[in-house]
PDB file of C-alpha atoms and ligand atoms in Angstrom:
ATOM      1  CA  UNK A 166      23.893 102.377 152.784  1.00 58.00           C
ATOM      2  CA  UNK A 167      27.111 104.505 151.581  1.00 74.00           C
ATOM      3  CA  UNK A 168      26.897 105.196 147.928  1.00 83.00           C
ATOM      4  CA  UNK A 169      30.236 103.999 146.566  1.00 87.00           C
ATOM      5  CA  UNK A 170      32.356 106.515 144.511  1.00 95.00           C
ATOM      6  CA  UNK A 171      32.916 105.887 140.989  1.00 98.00           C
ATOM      7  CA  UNK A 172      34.232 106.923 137.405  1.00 98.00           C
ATOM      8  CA  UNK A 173      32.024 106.083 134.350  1.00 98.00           C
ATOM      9  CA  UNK A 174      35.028 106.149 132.330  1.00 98.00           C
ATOM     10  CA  UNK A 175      33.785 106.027 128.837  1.00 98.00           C
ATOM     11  CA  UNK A 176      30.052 107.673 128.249  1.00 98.00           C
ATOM     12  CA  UNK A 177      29.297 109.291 125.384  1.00 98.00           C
ATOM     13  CA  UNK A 178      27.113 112.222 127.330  1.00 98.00           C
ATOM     14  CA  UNK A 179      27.263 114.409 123.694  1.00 98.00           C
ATOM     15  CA  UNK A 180      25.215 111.786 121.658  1.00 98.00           C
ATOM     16  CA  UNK A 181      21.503 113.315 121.063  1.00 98.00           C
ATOM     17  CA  UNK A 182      20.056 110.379 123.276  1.00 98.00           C
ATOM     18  CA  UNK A 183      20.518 112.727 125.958  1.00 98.00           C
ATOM     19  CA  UNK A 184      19.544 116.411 124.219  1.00 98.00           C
ATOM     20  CA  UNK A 185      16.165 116.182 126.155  1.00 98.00           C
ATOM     21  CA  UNK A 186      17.092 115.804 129.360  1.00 98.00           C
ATOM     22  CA  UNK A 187      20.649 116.101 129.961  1.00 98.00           C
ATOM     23  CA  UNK A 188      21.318 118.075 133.360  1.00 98.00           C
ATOM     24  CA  UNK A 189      19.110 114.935 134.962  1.00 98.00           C
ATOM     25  CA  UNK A 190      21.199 112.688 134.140  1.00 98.00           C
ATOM     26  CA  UNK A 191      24.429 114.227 135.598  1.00 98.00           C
ATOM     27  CA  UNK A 192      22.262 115.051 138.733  1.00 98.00           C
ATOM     28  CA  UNK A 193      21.276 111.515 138.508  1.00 98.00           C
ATOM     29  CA  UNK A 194      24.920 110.336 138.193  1.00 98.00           C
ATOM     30  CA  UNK A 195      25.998 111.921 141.167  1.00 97.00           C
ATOM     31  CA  UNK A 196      22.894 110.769 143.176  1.00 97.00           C
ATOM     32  CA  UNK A 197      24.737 107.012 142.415  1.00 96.00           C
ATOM     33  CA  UNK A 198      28.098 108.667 143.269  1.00 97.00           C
ATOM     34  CA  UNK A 199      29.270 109.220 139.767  1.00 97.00           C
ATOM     35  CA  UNK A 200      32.448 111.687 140.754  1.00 96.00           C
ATOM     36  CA  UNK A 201      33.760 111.814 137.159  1.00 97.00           C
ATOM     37  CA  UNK A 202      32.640 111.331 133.685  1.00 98.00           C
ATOM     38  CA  UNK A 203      34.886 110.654 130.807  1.00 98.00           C
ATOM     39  CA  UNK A 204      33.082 111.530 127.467  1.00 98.00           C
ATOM     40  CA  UNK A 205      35.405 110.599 124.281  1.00 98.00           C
ATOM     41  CA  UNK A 206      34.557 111.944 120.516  1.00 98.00           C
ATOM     42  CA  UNK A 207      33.983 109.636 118.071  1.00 98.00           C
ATOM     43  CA  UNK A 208      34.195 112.076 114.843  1.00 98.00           C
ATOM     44  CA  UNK A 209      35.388 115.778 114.871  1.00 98.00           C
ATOM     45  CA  UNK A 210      31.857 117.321 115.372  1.00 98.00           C
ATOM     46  CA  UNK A 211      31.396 115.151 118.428  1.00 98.00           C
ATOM     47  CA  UNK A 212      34.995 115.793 119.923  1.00 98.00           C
ATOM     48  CA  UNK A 213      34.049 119.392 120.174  1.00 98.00           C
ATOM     49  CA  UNK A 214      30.805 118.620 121.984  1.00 98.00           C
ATOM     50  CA  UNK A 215      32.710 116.701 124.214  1.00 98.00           C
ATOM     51  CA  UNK A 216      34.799 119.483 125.090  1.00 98.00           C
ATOM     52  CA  UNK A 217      31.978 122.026 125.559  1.00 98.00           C
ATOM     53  CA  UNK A 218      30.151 119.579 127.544  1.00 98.00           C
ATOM     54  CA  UNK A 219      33.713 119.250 129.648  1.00 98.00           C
ATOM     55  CA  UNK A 220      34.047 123.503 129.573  1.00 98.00           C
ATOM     56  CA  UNK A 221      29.854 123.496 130.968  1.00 98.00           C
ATOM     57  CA  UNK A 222      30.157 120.478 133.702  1.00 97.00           C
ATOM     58  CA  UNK A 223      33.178 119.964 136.377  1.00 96.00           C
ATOM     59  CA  UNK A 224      32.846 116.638 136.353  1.00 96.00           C
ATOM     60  CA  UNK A 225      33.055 115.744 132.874  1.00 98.00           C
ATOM     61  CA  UNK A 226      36.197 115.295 131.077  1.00 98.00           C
ATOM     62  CA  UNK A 227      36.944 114.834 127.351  1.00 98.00           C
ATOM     63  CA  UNK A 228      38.887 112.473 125.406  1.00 98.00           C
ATOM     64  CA  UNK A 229      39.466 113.311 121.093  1.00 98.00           C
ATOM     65  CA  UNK A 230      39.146 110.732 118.429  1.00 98.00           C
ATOM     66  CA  UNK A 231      38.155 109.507 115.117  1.00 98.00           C
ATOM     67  CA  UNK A 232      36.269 106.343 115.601  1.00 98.00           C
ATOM     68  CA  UNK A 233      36.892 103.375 113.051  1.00 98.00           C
ATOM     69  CA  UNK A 234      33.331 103.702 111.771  1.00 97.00           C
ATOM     70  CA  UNK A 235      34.167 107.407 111.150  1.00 97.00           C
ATOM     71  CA  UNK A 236      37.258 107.343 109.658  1.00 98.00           C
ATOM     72  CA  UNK A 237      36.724 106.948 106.104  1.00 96.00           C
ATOM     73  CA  UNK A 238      37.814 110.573 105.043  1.00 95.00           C
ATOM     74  CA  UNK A 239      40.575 110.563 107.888  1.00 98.00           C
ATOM     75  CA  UNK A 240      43.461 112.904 106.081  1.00 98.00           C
ATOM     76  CA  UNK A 241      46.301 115.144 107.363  1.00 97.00           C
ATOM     77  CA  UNK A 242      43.811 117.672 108.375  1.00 98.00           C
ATOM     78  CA  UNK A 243      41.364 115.824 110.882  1.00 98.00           C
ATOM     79  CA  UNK A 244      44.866 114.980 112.652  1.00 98.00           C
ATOM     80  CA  UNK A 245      45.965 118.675 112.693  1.00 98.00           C
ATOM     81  CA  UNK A 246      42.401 119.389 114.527  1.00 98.00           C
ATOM     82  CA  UNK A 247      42.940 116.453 116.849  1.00 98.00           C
ATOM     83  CA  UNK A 248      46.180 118.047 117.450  1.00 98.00           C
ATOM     84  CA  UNK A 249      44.433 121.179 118.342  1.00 98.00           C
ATOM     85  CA  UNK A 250      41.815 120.348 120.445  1.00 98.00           C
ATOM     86  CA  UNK A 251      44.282 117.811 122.898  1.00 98.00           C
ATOM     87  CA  UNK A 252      45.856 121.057 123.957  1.00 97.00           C
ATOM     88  CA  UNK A 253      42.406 121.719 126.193  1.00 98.00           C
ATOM     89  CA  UNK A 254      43.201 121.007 129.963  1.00 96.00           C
ATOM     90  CA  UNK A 255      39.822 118.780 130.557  1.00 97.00           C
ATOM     91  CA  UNK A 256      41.302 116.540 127.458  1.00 98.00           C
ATOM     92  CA  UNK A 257      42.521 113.796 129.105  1.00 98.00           C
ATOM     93  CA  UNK A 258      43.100 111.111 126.239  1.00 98.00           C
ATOM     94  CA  UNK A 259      43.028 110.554 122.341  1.00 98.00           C
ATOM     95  CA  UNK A 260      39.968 108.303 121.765  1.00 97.00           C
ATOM     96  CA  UNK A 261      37.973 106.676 121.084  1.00 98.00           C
ATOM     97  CA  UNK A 262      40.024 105.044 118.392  1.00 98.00           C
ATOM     98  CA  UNK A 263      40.899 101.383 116.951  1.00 98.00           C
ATOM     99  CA  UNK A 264      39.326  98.880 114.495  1.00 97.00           C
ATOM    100  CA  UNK A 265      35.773  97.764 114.009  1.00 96.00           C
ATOM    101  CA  UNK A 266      35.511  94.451 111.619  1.00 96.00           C
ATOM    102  CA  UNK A 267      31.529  93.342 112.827  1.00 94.00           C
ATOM    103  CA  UNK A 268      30.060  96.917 110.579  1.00 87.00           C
ATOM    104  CA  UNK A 269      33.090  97.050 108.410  1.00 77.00           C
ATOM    105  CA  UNK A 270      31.435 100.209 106.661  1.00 89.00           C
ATOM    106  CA  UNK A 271      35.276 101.765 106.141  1.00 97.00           C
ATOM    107  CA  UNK A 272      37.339  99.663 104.282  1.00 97.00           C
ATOM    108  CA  UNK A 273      40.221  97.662 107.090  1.00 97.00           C
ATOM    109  CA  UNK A 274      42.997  99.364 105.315  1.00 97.00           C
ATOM    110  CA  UNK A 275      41.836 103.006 106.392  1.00 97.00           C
ATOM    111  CA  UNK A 276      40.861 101.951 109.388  1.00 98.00           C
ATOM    112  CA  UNK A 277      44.049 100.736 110.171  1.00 98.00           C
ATOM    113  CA  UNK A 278      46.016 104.108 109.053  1.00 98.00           C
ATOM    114  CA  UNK A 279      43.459 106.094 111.042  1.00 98.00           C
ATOM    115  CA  UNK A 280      43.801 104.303 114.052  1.00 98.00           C
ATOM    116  CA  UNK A 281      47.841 104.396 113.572  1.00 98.00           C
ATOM    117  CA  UNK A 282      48.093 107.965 112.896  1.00 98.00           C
ATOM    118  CA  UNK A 283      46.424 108.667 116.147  1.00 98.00           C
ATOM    119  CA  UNK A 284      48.363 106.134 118.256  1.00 98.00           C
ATOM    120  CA  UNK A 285      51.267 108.236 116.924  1.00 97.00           C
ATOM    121  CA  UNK A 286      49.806 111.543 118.072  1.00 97.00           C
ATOM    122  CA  UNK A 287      49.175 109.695 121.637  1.00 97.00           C
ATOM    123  CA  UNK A 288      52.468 109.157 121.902  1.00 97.00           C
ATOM    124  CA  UNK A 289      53.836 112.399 120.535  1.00 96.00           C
ATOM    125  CA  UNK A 290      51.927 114.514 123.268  1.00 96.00           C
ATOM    126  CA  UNK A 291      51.851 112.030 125.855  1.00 96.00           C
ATOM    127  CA  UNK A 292      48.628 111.336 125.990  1.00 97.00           C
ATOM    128  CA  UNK A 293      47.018 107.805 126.789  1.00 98.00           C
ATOM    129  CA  UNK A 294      44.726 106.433 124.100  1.00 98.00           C
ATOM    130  CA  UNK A 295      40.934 104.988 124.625  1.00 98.00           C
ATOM    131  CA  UNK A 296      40.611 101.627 122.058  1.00 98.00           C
ATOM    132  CA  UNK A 297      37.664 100.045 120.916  1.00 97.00           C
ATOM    133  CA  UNK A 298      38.146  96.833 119.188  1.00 96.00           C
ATOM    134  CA  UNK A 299      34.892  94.944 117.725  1.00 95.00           C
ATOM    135  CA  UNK A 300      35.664  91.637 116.054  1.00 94.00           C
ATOM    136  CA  UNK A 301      39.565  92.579 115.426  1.00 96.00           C
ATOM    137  CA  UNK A 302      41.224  91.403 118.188  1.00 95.00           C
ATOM    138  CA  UNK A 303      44.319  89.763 115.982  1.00 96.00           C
ATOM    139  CA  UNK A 304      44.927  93.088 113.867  1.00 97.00           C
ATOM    140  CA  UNK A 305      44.553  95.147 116.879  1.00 97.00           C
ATOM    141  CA  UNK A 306      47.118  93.096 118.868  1.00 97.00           C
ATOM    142  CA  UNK A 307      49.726  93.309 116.527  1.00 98.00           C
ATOM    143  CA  UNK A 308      49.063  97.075 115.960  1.00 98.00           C
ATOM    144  CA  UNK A 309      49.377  97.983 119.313  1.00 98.00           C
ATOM    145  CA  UNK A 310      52.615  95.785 119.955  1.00 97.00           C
ATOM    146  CA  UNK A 311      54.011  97.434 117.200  1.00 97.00           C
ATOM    147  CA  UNK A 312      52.967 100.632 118.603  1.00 97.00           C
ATOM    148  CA  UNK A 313      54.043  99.960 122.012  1.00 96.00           C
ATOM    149  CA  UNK A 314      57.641  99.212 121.158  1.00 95.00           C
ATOM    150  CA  UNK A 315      58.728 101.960 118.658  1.00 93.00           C
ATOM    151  CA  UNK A 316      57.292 104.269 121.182  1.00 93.00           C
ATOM    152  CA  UNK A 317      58.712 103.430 124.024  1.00 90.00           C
ATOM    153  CA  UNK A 318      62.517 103.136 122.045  1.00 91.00           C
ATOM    154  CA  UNK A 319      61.856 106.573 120.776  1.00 89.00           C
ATOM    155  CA  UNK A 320      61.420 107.709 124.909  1.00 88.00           C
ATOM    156  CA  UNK A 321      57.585 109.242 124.045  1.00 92.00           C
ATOM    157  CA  UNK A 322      56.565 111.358 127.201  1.00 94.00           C
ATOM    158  CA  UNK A 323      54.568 108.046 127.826  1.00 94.00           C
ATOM    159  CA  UNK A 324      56.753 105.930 128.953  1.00 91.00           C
ATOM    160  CA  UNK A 325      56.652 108.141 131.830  1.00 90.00           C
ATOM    161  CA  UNK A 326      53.077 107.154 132.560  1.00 93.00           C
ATOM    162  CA  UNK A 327      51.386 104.628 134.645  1.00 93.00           C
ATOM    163  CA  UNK A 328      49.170 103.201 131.576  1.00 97.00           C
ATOM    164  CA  UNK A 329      49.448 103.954 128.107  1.00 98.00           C
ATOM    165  CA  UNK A 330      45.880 103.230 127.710  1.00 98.00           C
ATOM    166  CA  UNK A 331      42.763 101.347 128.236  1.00 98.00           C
ATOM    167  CA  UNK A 332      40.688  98.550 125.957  1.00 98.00           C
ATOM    168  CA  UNK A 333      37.215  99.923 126.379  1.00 97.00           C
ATOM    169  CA  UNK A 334      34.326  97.661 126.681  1.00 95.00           C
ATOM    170  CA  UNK A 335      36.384  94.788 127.476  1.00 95.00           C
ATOM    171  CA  UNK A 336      34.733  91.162 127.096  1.00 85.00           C
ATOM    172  CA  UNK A 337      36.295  88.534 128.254  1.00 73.00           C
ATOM    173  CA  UNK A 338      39.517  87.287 126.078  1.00 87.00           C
ATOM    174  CA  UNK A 339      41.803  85.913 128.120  1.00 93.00           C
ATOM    175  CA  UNK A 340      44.885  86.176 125.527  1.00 94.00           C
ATOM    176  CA  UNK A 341      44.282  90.117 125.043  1.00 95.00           C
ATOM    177  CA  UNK A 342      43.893  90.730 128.611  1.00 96.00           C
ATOM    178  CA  UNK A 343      47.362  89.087 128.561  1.00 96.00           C
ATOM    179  CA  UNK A 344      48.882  91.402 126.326  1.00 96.00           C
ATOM    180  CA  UNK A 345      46.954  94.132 127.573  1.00 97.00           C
ATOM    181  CA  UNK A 346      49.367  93.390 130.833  1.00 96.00           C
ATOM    182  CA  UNK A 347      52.463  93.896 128.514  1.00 96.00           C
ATOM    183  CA  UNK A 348      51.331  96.602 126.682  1.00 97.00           C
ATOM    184  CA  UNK A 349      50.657  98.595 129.889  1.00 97.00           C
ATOM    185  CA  UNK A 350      47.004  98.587 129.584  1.00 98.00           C
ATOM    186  CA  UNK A 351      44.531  99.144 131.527  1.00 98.00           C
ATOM    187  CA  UNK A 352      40.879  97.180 130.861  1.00 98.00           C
ATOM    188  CA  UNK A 353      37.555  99.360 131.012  1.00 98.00           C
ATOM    189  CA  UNK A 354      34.789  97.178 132.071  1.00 98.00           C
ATOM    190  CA  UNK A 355      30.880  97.524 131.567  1.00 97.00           C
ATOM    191  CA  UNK A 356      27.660  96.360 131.402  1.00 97.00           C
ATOM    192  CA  UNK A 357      28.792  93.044 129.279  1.00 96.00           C
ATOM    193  CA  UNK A 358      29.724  92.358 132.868  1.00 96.00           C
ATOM    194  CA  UNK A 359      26.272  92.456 134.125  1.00 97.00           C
ATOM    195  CA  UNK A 360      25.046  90.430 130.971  1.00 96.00           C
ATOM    196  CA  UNK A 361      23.412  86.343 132.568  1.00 94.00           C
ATOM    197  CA  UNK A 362      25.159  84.781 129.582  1.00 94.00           C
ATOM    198  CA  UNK A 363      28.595  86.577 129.627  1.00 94.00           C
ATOM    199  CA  UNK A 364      29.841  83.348 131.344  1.00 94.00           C
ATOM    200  CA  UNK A 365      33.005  83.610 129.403  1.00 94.00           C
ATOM    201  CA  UNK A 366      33.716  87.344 131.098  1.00 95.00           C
ATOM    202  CA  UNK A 367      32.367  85.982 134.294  1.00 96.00           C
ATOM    203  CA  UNK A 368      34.850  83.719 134.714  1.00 95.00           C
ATOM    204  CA  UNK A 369      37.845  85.581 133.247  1.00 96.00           C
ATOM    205  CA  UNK A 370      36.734  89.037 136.125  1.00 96.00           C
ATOM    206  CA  UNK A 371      38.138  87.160 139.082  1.00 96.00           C
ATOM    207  CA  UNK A 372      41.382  86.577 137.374  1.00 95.00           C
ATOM    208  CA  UNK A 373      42.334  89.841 135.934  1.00 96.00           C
ATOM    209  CA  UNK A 374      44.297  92.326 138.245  1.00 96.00           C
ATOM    210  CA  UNK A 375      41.881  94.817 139.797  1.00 97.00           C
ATOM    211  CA  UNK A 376      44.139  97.577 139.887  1.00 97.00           C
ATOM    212  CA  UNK A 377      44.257  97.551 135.984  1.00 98.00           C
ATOM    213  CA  UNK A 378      40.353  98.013 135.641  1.00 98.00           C
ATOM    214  CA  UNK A 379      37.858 100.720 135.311  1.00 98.00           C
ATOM    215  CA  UNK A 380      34.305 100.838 135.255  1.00 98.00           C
ATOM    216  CA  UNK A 381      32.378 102.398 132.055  1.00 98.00           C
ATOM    217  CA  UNK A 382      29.085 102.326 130.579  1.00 98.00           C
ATOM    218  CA  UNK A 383      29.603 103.290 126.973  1.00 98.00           C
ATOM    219  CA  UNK A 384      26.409 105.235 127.376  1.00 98.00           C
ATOM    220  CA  UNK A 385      23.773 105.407 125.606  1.00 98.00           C
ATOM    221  CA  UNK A 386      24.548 101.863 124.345  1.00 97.00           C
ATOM    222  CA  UNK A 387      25.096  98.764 126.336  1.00 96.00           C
ATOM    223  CA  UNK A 388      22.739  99.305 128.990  1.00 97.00           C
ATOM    224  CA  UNK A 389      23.409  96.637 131.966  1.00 97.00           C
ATOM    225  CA  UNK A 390      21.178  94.231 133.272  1.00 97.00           C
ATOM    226  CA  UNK A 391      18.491  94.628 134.561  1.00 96.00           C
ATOM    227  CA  UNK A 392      17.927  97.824 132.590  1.00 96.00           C
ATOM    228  CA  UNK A 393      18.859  96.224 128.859  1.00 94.00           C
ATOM    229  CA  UNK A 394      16.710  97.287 126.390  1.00 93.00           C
ATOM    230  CA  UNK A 395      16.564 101.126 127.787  1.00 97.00           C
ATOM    231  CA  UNK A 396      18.933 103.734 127.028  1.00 98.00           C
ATOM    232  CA  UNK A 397      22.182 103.396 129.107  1.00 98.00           C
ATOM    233  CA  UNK A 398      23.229 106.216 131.562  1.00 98.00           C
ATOM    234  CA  UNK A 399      26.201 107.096 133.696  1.00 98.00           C
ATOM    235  CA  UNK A 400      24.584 106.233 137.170  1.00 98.00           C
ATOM    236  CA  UNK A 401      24.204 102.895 135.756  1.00 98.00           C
ATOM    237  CA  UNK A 402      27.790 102.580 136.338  1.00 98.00           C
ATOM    238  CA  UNK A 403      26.475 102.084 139.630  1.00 98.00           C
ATOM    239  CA  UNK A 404      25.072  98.198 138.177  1.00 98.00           C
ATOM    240  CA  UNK A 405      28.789  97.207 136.777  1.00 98.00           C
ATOM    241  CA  UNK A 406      29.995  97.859 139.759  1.00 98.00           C
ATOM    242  CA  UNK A 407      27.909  96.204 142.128  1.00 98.00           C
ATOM    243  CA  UNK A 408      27.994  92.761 139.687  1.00 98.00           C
ATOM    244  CA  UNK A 409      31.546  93.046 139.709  1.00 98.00           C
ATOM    245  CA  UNK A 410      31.892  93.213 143.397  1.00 98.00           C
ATOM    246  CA  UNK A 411      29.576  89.853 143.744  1.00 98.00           C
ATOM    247  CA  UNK A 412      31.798  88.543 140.962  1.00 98.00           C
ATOM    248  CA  UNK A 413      34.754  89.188 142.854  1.00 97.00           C
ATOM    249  CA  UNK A 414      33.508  88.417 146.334  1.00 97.00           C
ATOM    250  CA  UNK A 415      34.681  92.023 147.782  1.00 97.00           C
ATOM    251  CA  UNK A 416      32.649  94.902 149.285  1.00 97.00           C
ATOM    252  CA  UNK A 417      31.272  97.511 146.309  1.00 97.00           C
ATOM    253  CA  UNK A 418      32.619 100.299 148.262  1.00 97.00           C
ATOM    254  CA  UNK A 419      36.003  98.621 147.243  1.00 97.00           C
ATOM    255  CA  UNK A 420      35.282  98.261 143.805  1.00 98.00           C
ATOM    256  CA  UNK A 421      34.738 101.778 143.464  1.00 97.00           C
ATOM    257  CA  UNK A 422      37.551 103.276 144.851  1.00 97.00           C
ATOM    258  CA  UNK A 423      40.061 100.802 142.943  1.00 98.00           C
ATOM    259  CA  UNK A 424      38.597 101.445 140.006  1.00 98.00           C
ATOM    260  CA  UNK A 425      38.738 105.034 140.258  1.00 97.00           C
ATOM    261  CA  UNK A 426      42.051 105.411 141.753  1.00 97.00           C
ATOM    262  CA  UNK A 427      42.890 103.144 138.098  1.00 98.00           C
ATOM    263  CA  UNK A 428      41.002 106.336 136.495  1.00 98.00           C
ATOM    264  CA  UNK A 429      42.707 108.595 137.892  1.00 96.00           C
ATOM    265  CA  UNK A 430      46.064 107.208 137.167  1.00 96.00           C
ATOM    266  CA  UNK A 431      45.678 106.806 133.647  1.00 97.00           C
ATOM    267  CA  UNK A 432      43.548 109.666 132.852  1.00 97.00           C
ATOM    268  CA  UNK A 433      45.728 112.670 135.106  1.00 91.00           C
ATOM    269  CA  UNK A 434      43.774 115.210 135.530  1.00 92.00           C
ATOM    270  CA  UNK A 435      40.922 113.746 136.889  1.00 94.00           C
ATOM    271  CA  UNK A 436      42.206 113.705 140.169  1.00 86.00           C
ATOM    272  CA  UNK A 437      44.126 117.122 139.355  1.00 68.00           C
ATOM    273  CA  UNK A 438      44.133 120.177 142.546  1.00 47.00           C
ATOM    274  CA  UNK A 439      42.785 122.234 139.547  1.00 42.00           C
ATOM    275  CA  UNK A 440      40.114 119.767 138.697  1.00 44.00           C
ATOM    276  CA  UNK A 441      36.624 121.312 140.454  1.00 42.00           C
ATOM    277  CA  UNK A 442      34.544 119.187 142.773  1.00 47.00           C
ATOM    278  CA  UNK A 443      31.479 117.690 141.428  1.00 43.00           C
ATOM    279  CA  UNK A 444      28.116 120.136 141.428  1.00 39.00           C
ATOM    280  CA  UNK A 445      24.954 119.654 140.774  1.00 40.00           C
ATOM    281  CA  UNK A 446      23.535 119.966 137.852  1.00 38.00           C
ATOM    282  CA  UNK A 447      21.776 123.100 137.390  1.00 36.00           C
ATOM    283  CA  UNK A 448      18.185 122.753 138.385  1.00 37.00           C
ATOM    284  CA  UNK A 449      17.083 125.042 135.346  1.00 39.00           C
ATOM    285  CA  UNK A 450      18.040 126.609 131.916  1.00 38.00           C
ATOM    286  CA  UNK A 451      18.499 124.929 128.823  1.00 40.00           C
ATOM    287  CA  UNK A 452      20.729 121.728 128.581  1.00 37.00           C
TER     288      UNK A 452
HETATM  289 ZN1   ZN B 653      32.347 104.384 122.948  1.00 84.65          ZN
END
């Protein structure tokens, strides 16, 4: 059997879940035919282990963001860092960033000028922006349209692109997948997919456009069945895929390289000359 090739486009490979044993789970990822693994930040700290991981491994990439649940002290300054570290080549997006109503541990207000002030850097530098909404869909919408309009009448260097973003961890909303469309989104896709009662995102998968979709695994969280209840991995991207090709009636092998041509369209340098080919991950040495 050919091992289809595929992007886990939103793992977060920094978090300490993996400390113990990270270089086997890249090898493991690219025993599944992980090419490319995009690792966002969710707070400063964690944007520049995303980046060193990115600097250590070929095949990792960074995005840089303050998630919602980490934005209470979000001020001039954590933008100004942002700012910085988006000038590294292997930084291929501003995220993960957007609103989070379900732990609603920073007040909505500064979640909401957080999440603006980074939509605004996205579009200053051009860069496409990784959103995770949880519970906010109706806030979020209007944010984004709002977003989406001033920026493209002020010509950002994004209206040049093929997608101005992706809605990470997608599940099954047929109205925001709708706007998603309009907004010149793209819709990241993971192991939600695999869940036996996600009947609502079931049906909705066969209807959205598969050349708007990625695959992700939001690693170490959201572990696809039948792993739940373990820590998620990257080479689990492996299980999205193959219950989305059953969903949608199509070989996996096809899956995979749709999906990751989407990847590689909206995040640029993942399919970049300069971008290294995948290696092993060292056999030895400390992770
Ligand atoms: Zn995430």
């Amino acid at each position: 059997m050919t091992v289809p090739t595929l992007v886990d486009s939103h793992c977060h490979l920094d978090m300490e879940q993996f400390d113990a044993d990270r270089d086997a789970v890249l090898a493991r990822a690219q025993a599944n035919g992980v090419i490319r693994i995009v690792n966002p930040g969710v707070d400063l700290v964690h944007c520049r282990q995303a980046i060193a991981l990115a600097d250590q491994h070929p095949q990792v990439y960074a995005a840089v963001g303050i998630h919602p649940n980490s934005s209470a002290d979000f001020s001039e300054q954590t933008l100004i860092q942002l700012r910085k570290m988006s000038d590294h080549p292997k930084v291929v997006a501003i995220g993960e960033i957007g609103l989070d109503y379900h732990w609603d541990t920073v007040s909505r207000q500064q979640q909401a000028q957080a999440f603006r002030a980074q939509l605004e850097l996205a579009a200053e530098l051009g860069l496409p922006v990784i959103i995770h909404n949880r519970e906010a869909s109706t806030d979020l919408a209007r944010i984004l349209e709002e977003w989406t309009a001033s920026a493209r009448t002020r010509n950002s260097p994004l209206a040049e692109k093929p997608f101005w973003g992706v809605l990470h961890a997608f599940s099954g909303d047929a109205a925001l997948a709708q706007a998603a469309r309009g907004w010149n989104f793209a819709l990241g896709l993971g192991g939600p997919v695999t869940f036996r009662n996600a009947r609502a995102l079931h049906e909705l998968a066969p209807q959205l456009d598969l050349d708007r979709l990625m695959l992700e695994t939001d690693a170490p969280w959201l572990t696809p069945h039948p792993m739940r209840g373990k820590r998620n991995e990257p080479a689990y991207v492996a299980l999205v895929a193959e219950r989305l090709a059953e969903l949608l009636a199509m070989p996996v092998e096809e899956i995979g390289a749709r999906t990751t041509a989407v990847a590689c369209s909206i995040f640029a340098p993942l399919s970049g000359d300069e971008s290294p080919e995948p290696v092993a991950a060292a056999a030895s040495g400390p992770s």
